[in-house]
Amino acid sequence: MKLSLSQTVACTAVLAGAIAAAVAAPPAAKTNPLRVSMVAATAGDFLGAVEITIINTSRHTVRVPKWELPSDFIEAKLFQVSRDGQPVQYEGPMIKRGVPGADEFAILRAGESYRTVVDLSGAYDMAKSGQYVVTFASPLQHASLSTGEMLKNNGLPMVAQSAPLRLWVDGSDQLAKGSGTANKGKPGSGGTVVNGVSYVGCSTTQISGAGNAVVSARAYSEDAKGYLNAGTQGPRYTTWFGAYNSSRYATVKQNFVDIDSAMDQSGGQIKINCGCNQNYYAYVYPTRPYEIFVCRAFWSAPNTGTDSKAGTLIHEMSHFNVVAGTDDVVYGQTGAKQLAISDPSKAIQNADSHEYFAENHPSQN
């Protein structure tokens, strides 16, 4: 079949785009070089303490964002914990992050080990006695070998994962209650209420900027809810949540009903805390609605658009267990798009996917 000039040009453009994408995409590692082992540990009087060792088994150096490795202060949901067969609630911070800078990577040379002891009761509800099962499972987004190979499998981050560890925790020990999340990142008290939103530790300029973001976030959530209530299944949905499935669609639809309802509160329930000086955008404690700690990247972000102030508020609001209970599976538009293609069931749980659907930038139908 002979192609017309316009068809030939179109095919050439598509081919050129595919070649450019293939050239631009860094190669993926064939196997995961990080081997994880975990044992129960005795760490003073803490309960639910585990000792984790991660070994770089490859012949090359591995670069991993520091927050994807365990540490003595848990700042990401890196563990799967259950008690007597029931999931245990995560109570630590849920953080929206940008692309890591050079100083945010840990370096593991060939054969090198990383070892730490983690008190799980600092971020998981381990106050009750019982048989606990703990698994370390950390997606290695942005991790790479010194050869330039990314730690990916089918386009998604590889996972540094341990075998499940069973341990008994005697929750009657009073020290468990004193070592939990109650003493970490306490919600701000008091504050100033402006236009129905509470502000803690915020300057007049910050109140104005955050207030504008709340208004825009309300518009975002209302628009997203309307799209889903209409049953629309266009590229706006499939880009961020994958191929249509009635059950998954219903989950996302309900998530935005709940996000919109939470964002519409105007009696001071939403609390913007300006006391964070970290590089990331914002964070929340999922069990403590509706306080959102906004950080340095939030203030430099645009009010609307990709990774905006308004979108950040949608992202963080989705984390609260009483709202949508989302996780941080991957960050960024590239990661979220790949997640929608490779694992839609994870995409509907991902906070950034909800943010990008709400921001809809660039616009899709």
PDB file of N, CA and C in Angstrom, residues 105-140:
ATOM      1  N   PHE A 105      20.959  11.622  48.255  1.00  0.00           N
ATOM      2  CA  PHE A 105      21.196  10.219  47.927  1.00  0.00           C
ATOM      3  C   PHE A 105      22.166   9.587  48.924  1.00  0.00           C
ATOM      4  N   ALA A 106      21.896   8.329  49.261  1.00  0.00           N
ATOM      5  CA  ALA A 106      22.862   7.511  50.006  1.00  0.00           C
ATOM      6  C   ALA A 106      23.667   6.713  48.981  1.00  0.00           C
ATOM      7  N   ILE A 107      24.926   6.504  49.263  1.00  0.00           N
ATOM      8  CA  ILE A 107      25.822   5.794  48.349  1.00  0.00           C
ATOM      9  C   ILE A 107      26.228   4.469  48.981  1.00  0.00           C
ATOM     10  N   LEU A 108      25.943   3.375  48.275  1.00  0.00           N
ATOM     11  CA  LEU A 108      26.368   2.042  48.712  1.00  0.00           C
ATOM     12  C   LEU A 108      27.333   1.485  47.670  1.00  0.00           C
ATOM     13  N   ARG A 109      28.582   1.355  48.041  1.00  0.00           N
ATOM     14  CA  ARG A 109      29.575   0.827  47.104  1.00  0.00           C
ATOM     15  C   ARG A 109      29.438  -0.689  46.981  1.00  0.00           C
ATOM     16  N   ALA A 110      30.092  -1.249  45.998  1.00  0.00           N
ATOM     17  CA  ALA A 110      29.996  -2.687  45.745  1.00  0.00           C
ATOM     18  C   ALA A 110      30.334  -3.477  47.005  1.00  0.00           C
ATOM     19  N   GLY A 111      29.436  -4.355  47.426  1.00  0.00           N
ATOM     20  CA  GLY A 111      29.653  -5.185  48.606  1.00  0.00           C
ATOM     21  C   GLY A 111      29.404  -4.494  49.928  1.00  0.00           C
ATOM     22  N   GLU A 112      29.107  -3.197  49.900  1.00  0.00           N
ATOM     23  CA  GLU A 112      28.922  -2.445  51.139  1.00  0.00           C
ATOM     24  C   GLU A 112      27.562  -2.738  51.769  1.00  0.00           C
ATOM     25  N   SER A 113      27.531  -2.698  53.113  1.00  0.00           N
ATOM     26  CA  SER A 113      26.306  -2.949  53.864  1.00  0.00           C
ATOM     27  C   SER A 113      25.828  -1.680  54.554  1.00  0.00           C
ATOM     28  N   TYR A 114      24.522  -1.577  54.689  1.00  0.00           N
ATOM     29  CA  TYR A 114      23.883  -0.494  55.433  1.00  0.00           C
ATOM     30  C   TYR A 114      23.071  -1.159  56.527  1.00  0.00           C
ATOM     31  N   ARG A 115      23.310  -0.775  57.766  1.00  0.00           N
ATOM     32  CA  ARG A 115      22.631  -1.412  58.889  1.00  0.00           C
ATOM     33  C   ARG A 115      22.044  -0.365  59.810  1.00  0.00           C
ATOM     34  N   THR A 116      20.835  -0.615  60.306  1.00  0.00           N
ATOM     35  CA  THR A 116      20.212   0.294  61.270  1.00  0.00           C
ATOM     36  C   THR A 116      19.181  -0.458  62.097  1.00  0.00           C
ATOM     37  N   VAL A 117      18.847   0.111  63.238  1.00  0.00           N
ATOM     38  CA  VAL A 117      17.789  -0.427  64.097  1.00  0.00           C
ATOM     39  C   VAL A 117      16.626   0.545  64.074  1.00  0.00           C
ATOM     40  N   VAL A 118      15.430   0.043  63.830  1.00  0.00           N
ATOM     41  CA  VAL A 118      14.229   0.873  63.705  1.00  0.00           C
ATOM     42  C   VAL A 118      13.228   0.491  64.781  1.00  0.00           C
ATOM     43  N   ASP A 119      12.753   1.492  65.507  1.00  0.00           N
ATOM     44  CA  ASP A 119      11.680   1.287  66.480  1.00  0.00           C
ATOM     45  C   ASP A 119      10.352   1.479  65.769  1.00  0.00           C
ATOM     46  N   LEU A 120       9.700   0.403  65.409  1.00  0.00           N
ATOM     47  CA  LEU A 120       8.459   0.484  64.647  1.00  0.00           C
ATOM     48  C   LEU A 120       7.340   1.163  65.417  1.00  0.00           C
ATOM     49  N   SER A 121       7.399   1.108  66.750  1.00  0.00           N
ATOM     50  CA  SER A 121       6.328   1.730  67.535  1.00  0.00           C
ATOM     51  C   SER A 121       6.344   3.249  67.405  1.00  0.00           C
ATOM     52  N   GLY A 122       7.409   3.795  66.794  1.00  0.00           N
ATOM     53  CA  GLY A 122       7.461   5.231  66.561  1.00  0.00           C
ATOM     54  C   GLY A 122       6.588   5.690  65.412  1.00  0.00           C
ATOM     55  N   ALA A 123       6.093   4.747  64.585  1.00  0.00           N
ATOM     56  CA  ALA A 123       5.275   5.149  63.444  1.00  0.00           C
ATOM     57  C   ALA A 123       4.123   4.190  63.161  1.00  0.00           C
ATOM     58  N   TYR A 124       4.028   3.123  63.926  1.00  0.00           N
ATOM     59  CA  TYR A 124       2.941   2.166  63.740  1.00  0.00           C
ATOM     60  C   TYR A 124       2.267   1.915  65.093  1.00  0.00           C
ATOM     61  N   ASP A 125       0.978   1.675  65.043  1.00  0.00           N
ATOM     62  CA  ASP A 125       0.208   1.451  66.265  1.00  0.00           C
ATOM     63  C   ASP A 125       0.483   0.050  66.791  1.00  0.00           C
ATOM     64  N   MET A 126       1.425  -0.039  67.723  1.00  0.00           N
ATOM     65  CA  MET A 126       1.810  -1.330  68.290  1.00  0.00           C
ATOM     66  C   MET A 126       1.506  -1.386  69.785  1.00  0.00           C
ATOM     67  N   ALA A 127       0.463  -0.654  70.208  1.00  0.00           N
ATOM     68  CA  ALA A 127       0.113  -0.584  71.621  1.00  0.00           C
ATOM     69  C   ALA A 127      -0.542  -1.867  72.128  1.00  0.00           C
ATOM     70  N   LYS A 128      -1.080  -2.680  71.215  1.00  0.00           N
ATOM     71  CA  LYS A 128      -1.767  -3.900  71.626  1.00  0.00           C
ATOM     72  C   LYS A 128      -0.833  -5.101  71.549  1.00  0.00           C
ATOM     73  N   SER A 129      -0.957  -5.987  72.522  1.00  0.00           N
ATOM     74  CA  SER A 129      -0.169  -7.216  72.502  1.00  0.00           C
ATOM     75  C   SER A 129      -0.628  -8.106  71.363  1.00  0.00           C
ATOM     76  N   GLY A 130       0.300  -8.862  70.809  1.00  0.00           N
ATOM     77  CA  GLY A 130      -0.081  -9.796  69.757  1.00  0.00           C
ATOM     78  C   GLY A 130       1.094 -10.240  68.919  1.00  0.00           C
ATOM     79  N   GLN A 131       0.789 -11.141  67.983  1.00  0.00           N
ATOM     80  CA  GLN A 131       1.783 -11.635  67.045  1.00  0.00           C
ATOM     81  C   GLN A 131       1.813 -10.698  65.839  1.00  0.00           C
ATOM     82  N   TYR A 132       2.924 -10.024  65.647  1.00  0.00           N
ATOM     83  CA  TYR A 132       3.075  -9.071  64.553  1.00  0.00           C
ATOM     84  C   TYR A 132       3.878  -9.707  63.417  1.00  0.00           C
ATOM     85  N   VAL A 133       3.512  -9.346  62.197  1.00  0.00           N
ATOM     86  CA  VAL A 133       4.294  -9.739  61.025  1.00  0.00           C
ATOM     87  C   VAL A 133       4.740  -8.458  60.331  1.00  0.00           C
ATOM     88  N   VAL A 134       6.035  -8.321  60.141  1.00  0.00           N
ATOM     89  CA  VAL A 134       6.622  -7.096  59.598  1.00  0.00           C
ATOM     90  C   VAL A 134       7.397  -7.424  58.332  1.00  0.00           C
ATOM     91  N   THR A 135       7.161  -6.635  57.287  1.00  0.00           N
ATOM     92  CA  THR A 135       7.930  -6.759  56.052  1.00  0.00           C
ATOM     93  C   THR A 135       8.424  -5.379  55.646  1.00  0.00           C
ATOM     94  N   PHE A 136       9.704  -5.281  55.368  1.00  0.00           N
ATOM     95  CA  PHE A 136      10.248  -4.040  54.811  1.00  0.00           C
ATOM     96  C   PHE A 136      10.042  -4.080  53.307  1.00  0.00           C
ATOM     97  N   ALA A 137       9.408  -3.052  52.745  1.00  0.00           N
ATOM     98  CA  ALA A 137       9.150  -3.009  51.296  1.00  0.00           C
ATOM     99  C   ALA A 137       9.221  -1.568  50.828  1.00  0.00           C
ATOM    100  N   SER A 138      10.339  -1.192  50.208  1.00  0.00           N
ATOM    101  CA  SER A 138      10.568   0.195  49.802  1.00  0.00           C
ATOM    102  C   SER A 138      10.769   0.298  48.296  1.00  0.00           C
ATOM    103  N   PRO A 139       9.843   0.979  47.566  1.00  0.00           N
ATOM    104  CA  PRO A 139      10.053   1.208  46.132  1.00  0.00           C
ATOM    105  C   PRO A 139      11.277   2.094  45.908  1.00  0.00           C
ATOM    106  N   LEU A 140      12.140   1.687  44.982  1.00  0.00           N
ATOM    107  CA  LEU A 140      13.420   2.362  44.777  1.00  0.00           C
ATOM    108  C   LEU A 140      13.354   3.366  43.632  1.00  0.00           C
TER     109      LEU A 140
END
